[in-house]
């Protein structure tokens, strides 16, 4: 099976230097008002980005397309879906300073692990 080339980007979100939820919040702000079917390339230096982006896409309803070959940056692609959910309309900061829906859930929270565990939105 041959890998398909990533579609060209309609939007590029530069998340260089951003960690955890900050990257997802920047992504959310960048795509606000962008139409379904748009392809977004996310430049990310956070080593957890390949773990964070697929579940974020799953929770919001967007399509995660995977890594994009790039010689200079770590780039990941997603495609915006019609009727996607907006998770960050009512956020509150948790004890660790994260801004997940409903805040965080305790000690050792890295800002995104609750999203990976499927607990986002619960208080």
Short mmCIF file of C-alpha atoms in Angstrom, two decimals, residues 24-119:
data_model
loop_
_atom_site.label_atom_id
_atom_site.label_comp_id
_atom_site.label_asym_id
_atom_site.label_seq_id
_atom_site.Cartn_x
_atom_site.Cartn_y
_atom_site.Cartn_z
CA UNK A 24 -5.19 23.22 20.59
CA UNK A 25 -6.54 26.63 21.61
CA UNK A 26 -4.44 28.32 18.91
CA UNK A 27 -5.74 25.76 16.40
CA UNK A 28 -9.33 26.32 17.52
CA UNK A 29 -9.00 30.10 17.16
CA UNK A 30 -7.35 29.79 13.73
CA UNK A 31 -10.10 27.62 12.26
CA UNK A 32 -13.00 29.62 13.70
CA UNK A 33 -15.17 30.67 10.77
CA UNK A 34 -13.32 28.48 8.26
CA UNK A 35 -15.53 26.36 6.06
CA UNK A 36 -15.91 22.59 6.06
CA UNK A 37 -13.53 20.74 3.78
CA UNK A 38 -10.66 23.14 4.48
CA UNK A 39 -7.33 21.43 5.04
CA UNK A 40 -5.28 22.69 7.98
CA UNK A 41 -1.57 22.03 8.45
CA UNK A 42 -0.38 22.37 12.05
CA UNK A 43 3.31 23.01 12.69
CA UNK A 44 4.08 21.61 16.14
CA UNK A 45 7.23 21.29 18.22
CA UNK A 46 5.40 19.71 21.17
CA UNK A 47 6.44 16.04 21.28
CA UNK A 48 2.89 15.15 22.38
CA UNK A 49 1.25 16.76 19.32
CA UNK A 50 0.94 13.47 17.39
CA UNK A 51 -0.83 12.05 20.45
CA UNK A 52 -3.03 15.10 21.11
CA UNK A 53 -4.27 15.98 17.63
CA UNK A 54 -6.04 12.70 16.69
CA UNK A 55 -8.24 12.61 19.85
CA UNK A 56 -8.95 16.34 19.52
CA UNK A 57 -10.13 15.73 15.95
CA UNK A 58 -12.20 12.77 17.10
CA UNK A 59 -13.85 14.80 19.88
CA UNK A 60 -14.58 17.78 17.65
CA UNK A 61 -15.62 15.77 14.59
CA UNK A 62 -12.80 16.90 12.27
CA UNK A 63 -10.77 14.41 10.23
CA UNK A 64 -7.15 13.79 11.27
CA UNK A 65 -5.13 13.18 8.11
CA UNK A 66 -1.80 12.45 9.79
CA UNK A 67 1.77 13.71 9.51
CA UNK A 68 2.84 15.72 6.49
CA UNK A 69 6.33 15.13 5.09
CA UNK A 70 8.35 18.30 5.65
CA UNK A 71 12.12 18.65 5.83
CA UNK A 72 12.09 21.65 8.18
CA UNK A 73 9.16 21.13 10.59
CA UNK A 74 6.90 18.56 12.22
CA UNK A 75 3.61 19.13 10.40
CA UNK A 76 0.26 17.41 10.88
CA UNK A 77 -2.81 17.70 8.67
CA UNK A 78 -6.50 17.72 9.42
CA UNK A 79 -9.61 18.45 7.42
CA UNK A 80 -12.46 20.48 8.85
CA UNK A 81 -15.78 18.69 8.92
CA UNK A 82 -19.30 20.10 8.63
CA UNK A 83 -21.15 20.25 11.94
CA UNK A 84 -17.99 19.94 14.04
CA UNK A 85 -18.33 20.48 17.78
CA UNK A 86 -16.66 23.39 19.55
CA UNK A 87 -15.25 22.11 22.83
CA UNK A 88 -13.84 25.35 24.14
CA UNK A 89 -16.94 27.54 24.29
CA UNK A 90 -17.12 27.38 28.08
CA UNK A 91 -13.78 26.64 29.63
CA UNK A 92 -12.46 27.24 33.09
CA UNK A 93 -8.92 27.01 34.31
CA UNK A 94 -8.02 24.05 36.51
CA UNK A 95 -5.64 23.99 39.47
CA UNK A 96 -2.67 23.38 37.19
CA UNK A 97 -3.59 26.34 35.00
CA UNK A 98 -4.89 24.27 32.12
CA UNK A 99 -7.96 25.37 30.22
CA UNK A 100 -9.79 22.14 29.45
CA UNK A 101 -13.58 22.06 29.40
CA UNK A 102 -14.50 21.69 33.04
CA UNK A 103 -10.94 22.29 34.24
CA UNK A 104 -8.42 19.60 35.07
CA UNK A 105 -8.74 16.58 37.30
CA UNK A 106 -5.89 16.66 39.77
CA UNK A 107 -2.25 16.11 40.51
CA UNK A 108 0.06 15.11 37.72
CA UNK A 109 -2.28 16.43 35.05
CA UNK A 110 -0.24 17.45 32.01
CA UNK A 111 -2.94 19.61 30.42
CA UNK A 112 -4.11 17.08 27.84
CA UNK A 113 -4.04 13.67 29.52
CA UNK A 114 -7.67 14.10 30.62
CA UNK A 115 -8.65 14.59 26.99
CA UNK A 116 -6.81 11.39 26.07
CA UNK A 117 -8.65 9.54 28.85
CA UNK A 118 -12.00 10.74 27.50
CA UNK A 119 -12.82 12.80 30.58
#
